[in-house]
XYZ file of N, CA and C in Angstrom:
636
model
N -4.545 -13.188 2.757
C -5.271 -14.350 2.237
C -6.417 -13.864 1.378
N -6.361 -14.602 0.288
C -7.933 -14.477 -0.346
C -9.154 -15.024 -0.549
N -10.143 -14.492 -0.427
C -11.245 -15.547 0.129
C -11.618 -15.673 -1.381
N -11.874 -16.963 -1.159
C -12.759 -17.762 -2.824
C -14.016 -18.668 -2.190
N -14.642 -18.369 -1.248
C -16.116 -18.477 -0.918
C -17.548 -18.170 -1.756
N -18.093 -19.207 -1.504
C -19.193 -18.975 -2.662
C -19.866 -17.777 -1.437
N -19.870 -17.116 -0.251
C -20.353 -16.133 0.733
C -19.588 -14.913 -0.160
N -18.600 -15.233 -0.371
C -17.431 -13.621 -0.433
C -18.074 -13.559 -2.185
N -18.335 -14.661 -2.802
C -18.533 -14.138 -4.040
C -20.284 -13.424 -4.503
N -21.249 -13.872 -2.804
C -22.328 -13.781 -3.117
C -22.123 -11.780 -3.015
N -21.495 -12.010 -1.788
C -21.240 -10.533 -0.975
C -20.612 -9.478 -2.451
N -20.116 -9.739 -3.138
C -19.698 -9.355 -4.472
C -20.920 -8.548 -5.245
N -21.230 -9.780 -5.519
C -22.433 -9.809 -6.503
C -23.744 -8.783 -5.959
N -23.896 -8.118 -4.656
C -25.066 -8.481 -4.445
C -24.601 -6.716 -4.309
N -23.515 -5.628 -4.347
C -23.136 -4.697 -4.206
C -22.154 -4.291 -5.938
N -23.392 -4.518 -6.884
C -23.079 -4.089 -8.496
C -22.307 -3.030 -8.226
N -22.590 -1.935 -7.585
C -22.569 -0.570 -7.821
C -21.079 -0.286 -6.599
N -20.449 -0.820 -6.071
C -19.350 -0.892 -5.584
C -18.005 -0.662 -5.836
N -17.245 0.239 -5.082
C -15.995 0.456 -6.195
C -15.308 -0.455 -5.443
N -14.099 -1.387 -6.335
C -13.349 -2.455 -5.765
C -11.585 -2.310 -6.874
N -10.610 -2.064 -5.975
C -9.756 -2.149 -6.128
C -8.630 -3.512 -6.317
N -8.513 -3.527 -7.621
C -8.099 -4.889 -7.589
C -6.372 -5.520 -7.897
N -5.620 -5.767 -7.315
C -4.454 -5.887 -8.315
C -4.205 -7.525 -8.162
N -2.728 -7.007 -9.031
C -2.253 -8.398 -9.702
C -0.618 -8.170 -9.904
N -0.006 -8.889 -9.291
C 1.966 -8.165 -9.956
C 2.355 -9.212 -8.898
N 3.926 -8.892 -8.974
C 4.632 -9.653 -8.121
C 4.909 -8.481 -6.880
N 5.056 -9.132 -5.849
C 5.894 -7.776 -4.609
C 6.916 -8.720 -3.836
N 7.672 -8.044 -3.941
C 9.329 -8.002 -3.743
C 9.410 -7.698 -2.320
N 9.897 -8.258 -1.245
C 10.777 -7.699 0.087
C 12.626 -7.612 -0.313
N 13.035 -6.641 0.568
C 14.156 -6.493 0.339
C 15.171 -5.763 -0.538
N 14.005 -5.434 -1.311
C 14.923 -4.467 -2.467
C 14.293 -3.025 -2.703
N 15.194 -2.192 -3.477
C 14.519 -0.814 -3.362
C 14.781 -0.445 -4.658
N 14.142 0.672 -4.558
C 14.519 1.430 -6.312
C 15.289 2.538 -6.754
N 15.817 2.995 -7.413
C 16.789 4.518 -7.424
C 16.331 5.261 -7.591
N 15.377 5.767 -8.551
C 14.972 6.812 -8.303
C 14.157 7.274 -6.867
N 14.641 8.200 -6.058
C 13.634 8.564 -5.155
C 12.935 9.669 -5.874
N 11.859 9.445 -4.795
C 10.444 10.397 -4.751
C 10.090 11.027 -3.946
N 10.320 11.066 -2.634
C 10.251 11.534 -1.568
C 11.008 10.777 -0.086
N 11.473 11.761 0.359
C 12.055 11.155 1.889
C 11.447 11.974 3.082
N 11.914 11.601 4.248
C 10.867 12.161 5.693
C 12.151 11.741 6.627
N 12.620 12.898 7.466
C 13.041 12.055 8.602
C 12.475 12.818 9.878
N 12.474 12.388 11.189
C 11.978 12.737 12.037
C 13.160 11.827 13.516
N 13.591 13.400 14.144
C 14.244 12.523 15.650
C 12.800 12.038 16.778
N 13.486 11.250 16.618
C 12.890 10.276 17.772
C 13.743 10.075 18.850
N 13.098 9.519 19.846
C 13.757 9.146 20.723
C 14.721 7.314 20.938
N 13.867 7.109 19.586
C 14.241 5.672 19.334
C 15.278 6.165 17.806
N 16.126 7.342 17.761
C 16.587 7.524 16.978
C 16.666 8.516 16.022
N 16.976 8.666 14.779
C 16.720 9.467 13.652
C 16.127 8.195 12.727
N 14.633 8.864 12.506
C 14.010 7.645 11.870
C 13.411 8.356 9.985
N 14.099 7.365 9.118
C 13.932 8.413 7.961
C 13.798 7.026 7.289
N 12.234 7.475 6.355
C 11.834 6.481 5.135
C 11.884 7.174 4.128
N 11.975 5.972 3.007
C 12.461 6.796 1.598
C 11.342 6.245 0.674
N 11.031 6.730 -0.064
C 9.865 6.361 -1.571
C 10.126 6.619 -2.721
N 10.514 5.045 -3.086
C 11.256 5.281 -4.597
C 10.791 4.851 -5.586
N 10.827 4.668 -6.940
C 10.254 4.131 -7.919
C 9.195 4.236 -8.199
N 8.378 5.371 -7.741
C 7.052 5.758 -7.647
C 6.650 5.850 -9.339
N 5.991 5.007 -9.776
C 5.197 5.334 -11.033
C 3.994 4.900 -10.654
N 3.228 5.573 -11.846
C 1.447 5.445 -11.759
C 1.240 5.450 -13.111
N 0.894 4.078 -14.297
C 0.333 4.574 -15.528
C -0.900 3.976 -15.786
N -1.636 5.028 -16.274
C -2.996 4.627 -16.299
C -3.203 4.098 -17.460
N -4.193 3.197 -17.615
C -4.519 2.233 -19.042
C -6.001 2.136 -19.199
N -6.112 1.827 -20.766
C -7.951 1.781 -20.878
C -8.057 0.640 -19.861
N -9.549 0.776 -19.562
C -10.045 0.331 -18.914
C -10.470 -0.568 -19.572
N -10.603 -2.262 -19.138
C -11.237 -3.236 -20.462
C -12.586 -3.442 -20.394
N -13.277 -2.819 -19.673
C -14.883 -3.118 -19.088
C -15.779 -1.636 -20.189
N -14.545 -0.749 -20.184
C -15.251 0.421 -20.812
C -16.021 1.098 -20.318
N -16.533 0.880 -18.699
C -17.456 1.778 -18.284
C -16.787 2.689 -17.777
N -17.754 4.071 -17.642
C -17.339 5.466 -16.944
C -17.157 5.282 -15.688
N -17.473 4.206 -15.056
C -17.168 4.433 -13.507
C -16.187 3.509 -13.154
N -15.520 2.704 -14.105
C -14.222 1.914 -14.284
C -13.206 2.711 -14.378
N -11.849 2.665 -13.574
C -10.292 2.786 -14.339
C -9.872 2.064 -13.856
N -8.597 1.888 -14.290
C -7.087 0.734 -14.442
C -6.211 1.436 -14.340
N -4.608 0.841 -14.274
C -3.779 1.648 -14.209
C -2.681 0.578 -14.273
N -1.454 0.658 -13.905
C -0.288 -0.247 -13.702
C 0.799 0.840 -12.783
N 0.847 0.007 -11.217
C 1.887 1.117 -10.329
C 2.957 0.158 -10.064
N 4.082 0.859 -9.430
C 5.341 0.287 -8.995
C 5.748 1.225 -7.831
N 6.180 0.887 -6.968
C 6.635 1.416 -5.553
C 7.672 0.776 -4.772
N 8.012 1.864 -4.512
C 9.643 0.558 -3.203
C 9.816 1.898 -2.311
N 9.932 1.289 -0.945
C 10.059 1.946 0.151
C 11.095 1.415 0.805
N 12.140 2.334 1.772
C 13.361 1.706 2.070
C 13.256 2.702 3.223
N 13.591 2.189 4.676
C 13.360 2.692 5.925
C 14.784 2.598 6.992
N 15.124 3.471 7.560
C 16.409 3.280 8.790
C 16.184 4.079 9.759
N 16.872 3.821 11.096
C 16.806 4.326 12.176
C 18.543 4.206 12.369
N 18.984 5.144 13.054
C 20.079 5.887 12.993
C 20.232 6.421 14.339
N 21.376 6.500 15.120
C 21.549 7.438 16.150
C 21.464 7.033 17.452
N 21.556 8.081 18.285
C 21.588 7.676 19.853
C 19.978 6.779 19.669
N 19.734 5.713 20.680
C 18.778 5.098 20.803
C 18.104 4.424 19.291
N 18.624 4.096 18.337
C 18.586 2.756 17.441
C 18.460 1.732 17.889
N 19.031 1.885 18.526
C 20.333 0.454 19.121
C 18.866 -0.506 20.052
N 17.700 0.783 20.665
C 16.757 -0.172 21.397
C 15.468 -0.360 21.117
N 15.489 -0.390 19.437
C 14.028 -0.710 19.010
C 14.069 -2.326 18.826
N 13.129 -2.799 19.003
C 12.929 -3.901 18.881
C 11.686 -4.735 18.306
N 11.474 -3.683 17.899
C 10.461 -4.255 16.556
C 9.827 -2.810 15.837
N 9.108 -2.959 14.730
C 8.553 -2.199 13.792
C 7.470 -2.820 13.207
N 7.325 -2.081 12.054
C 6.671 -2.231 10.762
C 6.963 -1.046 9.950
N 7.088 -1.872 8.255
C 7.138 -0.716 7.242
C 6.270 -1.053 6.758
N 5.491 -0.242 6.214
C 3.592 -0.197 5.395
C 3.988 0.545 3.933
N 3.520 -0.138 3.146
C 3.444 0.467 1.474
C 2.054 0.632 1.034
N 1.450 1.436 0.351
C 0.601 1.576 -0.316
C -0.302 3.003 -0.870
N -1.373 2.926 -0.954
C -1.840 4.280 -1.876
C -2.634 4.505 -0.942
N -2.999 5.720 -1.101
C -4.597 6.708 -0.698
C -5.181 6.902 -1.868
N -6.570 6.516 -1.825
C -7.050 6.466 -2.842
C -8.425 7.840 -2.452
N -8.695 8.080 -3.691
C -9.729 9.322 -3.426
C -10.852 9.183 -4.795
N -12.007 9.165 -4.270
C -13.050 9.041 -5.479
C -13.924 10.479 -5.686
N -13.962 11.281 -6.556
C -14.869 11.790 -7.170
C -16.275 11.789 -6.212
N -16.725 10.743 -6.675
C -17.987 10.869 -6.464
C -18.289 8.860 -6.548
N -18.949 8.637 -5.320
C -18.821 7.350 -5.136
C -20.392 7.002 -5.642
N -21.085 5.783 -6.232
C -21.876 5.972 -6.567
C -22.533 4.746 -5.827
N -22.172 4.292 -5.003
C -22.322 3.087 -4.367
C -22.406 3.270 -2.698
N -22.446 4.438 -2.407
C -22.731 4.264 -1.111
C -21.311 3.684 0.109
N -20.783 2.877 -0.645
C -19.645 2.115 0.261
C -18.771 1.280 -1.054
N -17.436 1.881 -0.590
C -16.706 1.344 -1.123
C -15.189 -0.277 -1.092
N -15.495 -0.701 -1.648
C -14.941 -2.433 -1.543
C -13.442 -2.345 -2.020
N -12.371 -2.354 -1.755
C -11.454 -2.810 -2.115
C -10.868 -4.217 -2.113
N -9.925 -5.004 -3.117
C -10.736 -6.337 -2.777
C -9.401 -6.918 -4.062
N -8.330 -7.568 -3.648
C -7.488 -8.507 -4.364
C -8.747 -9.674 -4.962
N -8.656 -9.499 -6.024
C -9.374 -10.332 -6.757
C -8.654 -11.428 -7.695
N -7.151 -11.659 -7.816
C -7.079 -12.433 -8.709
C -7.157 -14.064 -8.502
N -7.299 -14.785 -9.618
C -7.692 -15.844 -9.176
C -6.607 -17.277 -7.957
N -5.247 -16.789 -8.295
C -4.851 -17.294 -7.307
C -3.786 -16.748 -6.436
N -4.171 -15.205 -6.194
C -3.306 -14.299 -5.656
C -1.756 -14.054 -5.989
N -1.795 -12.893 -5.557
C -0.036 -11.892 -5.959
C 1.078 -12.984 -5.582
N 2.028 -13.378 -6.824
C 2.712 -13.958 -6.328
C 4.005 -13.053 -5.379
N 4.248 -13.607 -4.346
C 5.487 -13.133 -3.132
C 6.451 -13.696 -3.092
N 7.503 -13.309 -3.402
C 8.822 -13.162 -3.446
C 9.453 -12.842 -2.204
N 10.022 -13.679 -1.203
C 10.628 -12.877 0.041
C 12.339 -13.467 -0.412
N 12.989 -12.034 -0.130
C 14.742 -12.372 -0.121
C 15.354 -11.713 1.402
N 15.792 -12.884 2.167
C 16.131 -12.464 3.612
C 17.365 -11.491 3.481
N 16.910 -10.507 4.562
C 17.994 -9.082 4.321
C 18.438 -8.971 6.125
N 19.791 -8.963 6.595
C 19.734 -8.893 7.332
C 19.145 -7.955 8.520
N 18.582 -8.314 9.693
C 17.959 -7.432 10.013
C 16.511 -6.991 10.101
N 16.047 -7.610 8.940
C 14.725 -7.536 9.125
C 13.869 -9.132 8.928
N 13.071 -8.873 9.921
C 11.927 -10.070 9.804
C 11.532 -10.633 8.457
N 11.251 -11.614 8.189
C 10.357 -12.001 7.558
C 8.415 -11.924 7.536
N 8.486 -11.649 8.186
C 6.897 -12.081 9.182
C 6.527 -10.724 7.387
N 5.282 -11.253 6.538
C 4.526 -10.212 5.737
C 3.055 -10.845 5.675
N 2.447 -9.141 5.333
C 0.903 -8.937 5.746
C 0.636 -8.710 4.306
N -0.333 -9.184 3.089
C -0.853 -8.255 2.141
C -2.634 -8.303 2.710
N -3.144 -6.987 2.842
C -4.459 -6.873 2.801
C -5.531 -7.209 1.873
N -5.824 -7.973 1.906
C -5.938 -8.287 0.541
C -8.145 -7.736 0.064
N -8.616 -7.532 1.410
C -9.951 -6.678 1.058
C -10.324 -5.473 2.410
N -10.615 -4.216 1.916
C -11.059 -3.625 3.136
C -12.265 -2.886 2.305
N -13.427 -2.823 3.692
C -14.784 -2.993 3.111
C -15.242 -1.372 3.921
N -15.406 0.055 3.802
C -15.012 1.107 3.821
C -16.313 2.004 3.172
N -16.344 3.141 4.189
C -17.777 4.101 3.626
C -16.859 5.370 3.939
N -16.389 5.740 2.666
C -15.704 6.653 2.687
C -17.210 8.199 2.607
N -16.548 9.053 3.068
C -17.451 10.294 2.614
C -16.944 11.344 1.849
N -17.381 12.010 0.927
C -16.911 12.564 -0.289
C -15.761 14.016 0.174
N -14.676 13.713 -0.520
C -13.382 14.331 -0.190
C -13.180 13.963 0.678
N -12.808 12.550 1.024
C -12.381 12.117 2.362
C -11.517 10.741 1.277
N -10.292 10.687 1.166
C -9.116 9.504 1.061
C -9.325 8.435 1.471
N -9.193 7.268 0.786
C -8.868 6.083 2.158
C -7.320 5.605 1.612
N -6.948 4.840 2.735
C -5.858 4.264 2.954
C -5.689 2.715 2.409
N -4.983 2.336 1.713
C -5.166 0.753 0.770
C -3.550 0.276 0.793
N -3.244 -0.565 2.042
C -2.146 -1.419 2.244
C -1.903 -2.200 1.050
N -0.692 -2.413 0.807
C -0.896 -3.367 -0.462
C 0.743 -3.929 0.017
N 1.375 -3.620 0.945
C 2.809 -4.532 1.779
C 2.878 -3.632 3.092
N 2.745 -4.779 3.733
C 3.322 -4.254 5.169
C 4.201 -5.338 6.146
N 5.485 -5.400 6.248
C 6.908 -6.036 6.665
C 6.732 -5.654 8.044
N 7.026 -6.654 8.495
C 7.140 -6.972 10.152
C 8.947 -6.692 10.587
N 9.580 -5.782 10.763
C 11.243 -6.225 10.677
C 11.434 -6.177 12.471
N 12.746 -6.483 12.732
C 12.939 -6.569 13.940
C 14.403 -6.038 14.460
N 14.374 -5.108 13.625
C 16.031 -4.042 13.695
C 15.684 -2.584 12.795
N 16.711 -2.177 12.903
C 16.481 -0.645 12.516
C 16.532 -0.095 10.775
N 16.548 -1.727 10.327
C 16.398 -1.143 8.748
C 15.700 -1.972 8.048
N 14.866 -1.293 7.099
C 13.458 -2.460 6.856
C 13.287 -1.604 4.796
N 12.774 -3.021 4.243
C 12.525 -2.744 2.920
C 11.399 -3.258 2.133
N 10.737 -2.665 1.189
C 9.365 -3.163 0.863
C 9.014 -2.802 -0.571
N 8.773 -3.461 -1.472
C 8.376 -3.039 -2.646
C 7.371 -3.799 -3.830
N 6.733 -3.243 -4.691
C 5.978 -3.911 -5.582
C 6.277 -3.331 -7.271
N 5.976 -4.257 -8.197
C 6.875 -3.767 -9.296
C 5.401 -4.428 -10.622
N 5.205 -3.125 -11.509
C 4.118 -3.753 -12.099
C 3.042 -4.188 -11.641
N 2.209 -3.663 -10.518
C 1.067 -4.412 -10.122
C 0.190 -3.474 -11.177
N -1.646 -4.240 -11.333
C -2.147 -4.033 -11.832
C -3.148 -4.154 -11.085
N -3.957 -2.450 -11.283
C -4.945 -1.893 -9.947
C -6.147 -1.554 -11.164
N -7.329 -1.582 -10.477
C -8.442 -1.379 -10.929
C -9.402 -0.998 -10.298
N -10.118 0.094 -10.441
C -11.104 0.869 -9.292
C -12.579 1.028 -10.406
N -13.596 0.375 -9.374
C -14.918 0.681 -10.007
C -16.065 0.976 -9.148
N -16.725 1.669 -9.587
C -17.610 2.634 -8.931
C -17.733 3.743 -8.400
N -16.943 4.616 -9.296
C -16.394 5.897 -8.754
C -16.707 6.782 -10.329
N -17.382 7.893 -10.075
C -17.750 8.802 -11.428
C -17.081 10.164 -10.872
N -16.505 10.456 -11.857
C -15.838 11.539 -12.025
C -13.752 11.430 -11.542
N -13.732 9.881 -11.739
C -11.984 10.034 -11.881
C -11.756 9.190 -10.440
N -10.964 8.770 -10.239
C -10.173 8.041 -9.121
C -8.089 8.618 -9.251
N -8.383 9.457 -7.871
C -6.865 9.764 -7.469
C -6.020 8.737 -6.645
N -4.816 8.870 -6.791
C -4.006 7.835 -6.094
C -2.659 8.361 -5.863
N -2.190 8.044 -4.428
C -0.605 8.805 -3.711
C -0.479 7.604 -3.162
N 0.794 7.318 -3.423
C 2.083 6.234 -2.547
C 2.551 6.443 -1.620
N 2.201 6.092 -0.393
C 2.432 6.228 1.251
C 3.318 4.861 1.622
N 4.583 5.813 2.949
C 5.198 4.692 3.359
C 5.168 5.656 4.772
N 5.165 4.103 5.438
C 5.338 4.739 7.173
C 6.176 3.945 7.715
N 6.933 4.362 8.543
C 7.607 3.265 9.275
C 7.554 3.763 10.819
N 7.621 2.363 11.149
C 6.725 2.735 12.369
C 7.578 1.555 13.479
N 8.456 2.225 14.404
C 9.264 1.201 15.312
C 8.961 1.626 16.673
N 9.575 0.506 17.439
C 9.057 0.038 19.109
C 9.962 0.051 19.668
N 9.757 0.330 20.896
C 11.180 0.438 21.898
C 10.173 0.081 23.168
N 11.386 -0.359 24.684
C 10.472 -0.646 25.653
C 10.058 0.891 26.165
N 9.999 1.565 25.852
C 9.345 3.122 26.287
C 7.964 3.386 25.310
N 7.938 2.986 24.229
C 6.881 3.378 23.414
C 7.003 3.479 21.815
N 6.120 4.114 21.381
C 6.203 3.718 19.530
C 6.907 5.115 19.233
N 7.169 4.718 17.848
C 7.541 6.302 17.129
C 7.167 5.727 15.673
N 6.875 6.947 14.915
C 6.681 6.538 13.445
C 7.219 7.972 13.016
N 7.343 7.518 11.289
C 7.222 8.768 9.858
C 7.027 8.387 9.188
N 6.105 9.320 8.375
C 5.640 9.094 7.077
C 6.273 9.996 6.216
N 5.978 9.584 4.526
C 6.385 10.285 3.396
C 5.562 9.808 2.344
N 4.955 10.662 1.658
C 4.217 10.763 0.409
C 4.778 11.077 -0.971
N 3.933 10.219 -2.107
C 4.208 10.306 -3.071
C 3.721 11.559 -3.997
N 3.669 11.762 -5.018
C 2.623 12.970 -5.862
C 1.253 12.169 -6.195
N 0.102 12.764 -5.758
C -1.232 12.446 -6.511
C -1.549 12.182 -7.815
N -1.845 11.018 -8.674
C -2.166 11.338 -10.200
C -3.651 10.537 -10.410
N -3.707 11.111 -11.473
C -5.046 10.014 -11.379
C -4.985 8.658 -12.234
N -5.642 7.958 -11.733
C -5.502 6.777 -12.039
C -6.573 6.007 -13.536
């Protein structure tokens, strides 16, 4: 959800010097992309659990504000997840998570804002796939005091499924980071992460770092 509060817009205003991550695109459930980028598998006990990361682009664009502690960019991502094998058969719920790690230079703000800003949010597209839930999360602000060479983590889809194969993707979004001097890095993370009545299991897989 996005807040359009005259509070959330004071809270804005009142932290100039803030870096805030912003996008804008459509995101897609259910579909994936061909090119891969990276895969991960890991046995579990709830299986052979292996996520895939495809369509990984990152292109960076002027910035329209023109300041040095502004960039932009335009990304696309699709993540595609399965569980396989003895004990598949008894997960009974998950989650697959999409999004970037973001890394700043040099923050000039003390604390950094990430923060869906458009005016009437990402439009969502859900296409039912068998097998997996419907139930979706977009984060749409996390409010964060990162410390220098230290990443943060920026959800941007996370799918609720309720069987052993789950899909997640965004195509063309448009990201924007401000308050950061000396460059803003960015990697495409997928985790998938399933439940059984014994306990959790997850894996992750990463994209390549570029800057944004």
């Amino acid at each position: 959800m996005i807040s359009k509060s005259t509070n959330a817009r004071r809270r804005r205003a009142a932290l100039p010097a803030a870096t805030i991550l912003t996008t804008a695109g459509a995101l897609l459930l259910g579909t994936a992309g061909t090119a891969t980028a990276a895969e991960q598998t890991a046995s579990t006990p709830a299986g052979a659990l292996t996520v895939t990361l495809t369509n990984d682009v990152v292109e960076s664009v002027p910035s329209l504000t023109m300041m040095p502690t502004s960039s932009e960019g335009v990304v696309s991502a699709a993540a595609v997840a399965t569980a396989t094998g003895p004990g598949a058969q008894d997960i009974t719920g998950g989650t697959l998570d999409l999004g970037y790690q973001v890394g700043c230079a040099v923050d000039v703000s003390g604390g950094v804002q990430f923060a869906v800003e458009t005016p009437a949010g990402p439009t969502l597209t859900l296409f039912p796939t068998p097998g997996i839930g419907m139930n979706f999360g977009v984060t749409p602000s996390v409010l964060i005091n990162p410390k220098f060479g230290v990443s943060q983590d920026v959800s941007l889809g996370k799918q609720v499924v309720n069987g052993p194969d789950a899909a997640v993707s965004f195509d063309a979004v448009r990201v924007k980071a401000e308050g950061c001097i000396g460059g803003v890095t960015v990697r495409p993370y997928a985790v998938y992460t399933v439940t059984t009545a014994h306990g959790s299991h997850s894996v992750a897989t990463y994209g390549s770092p570029r800057a944004l």
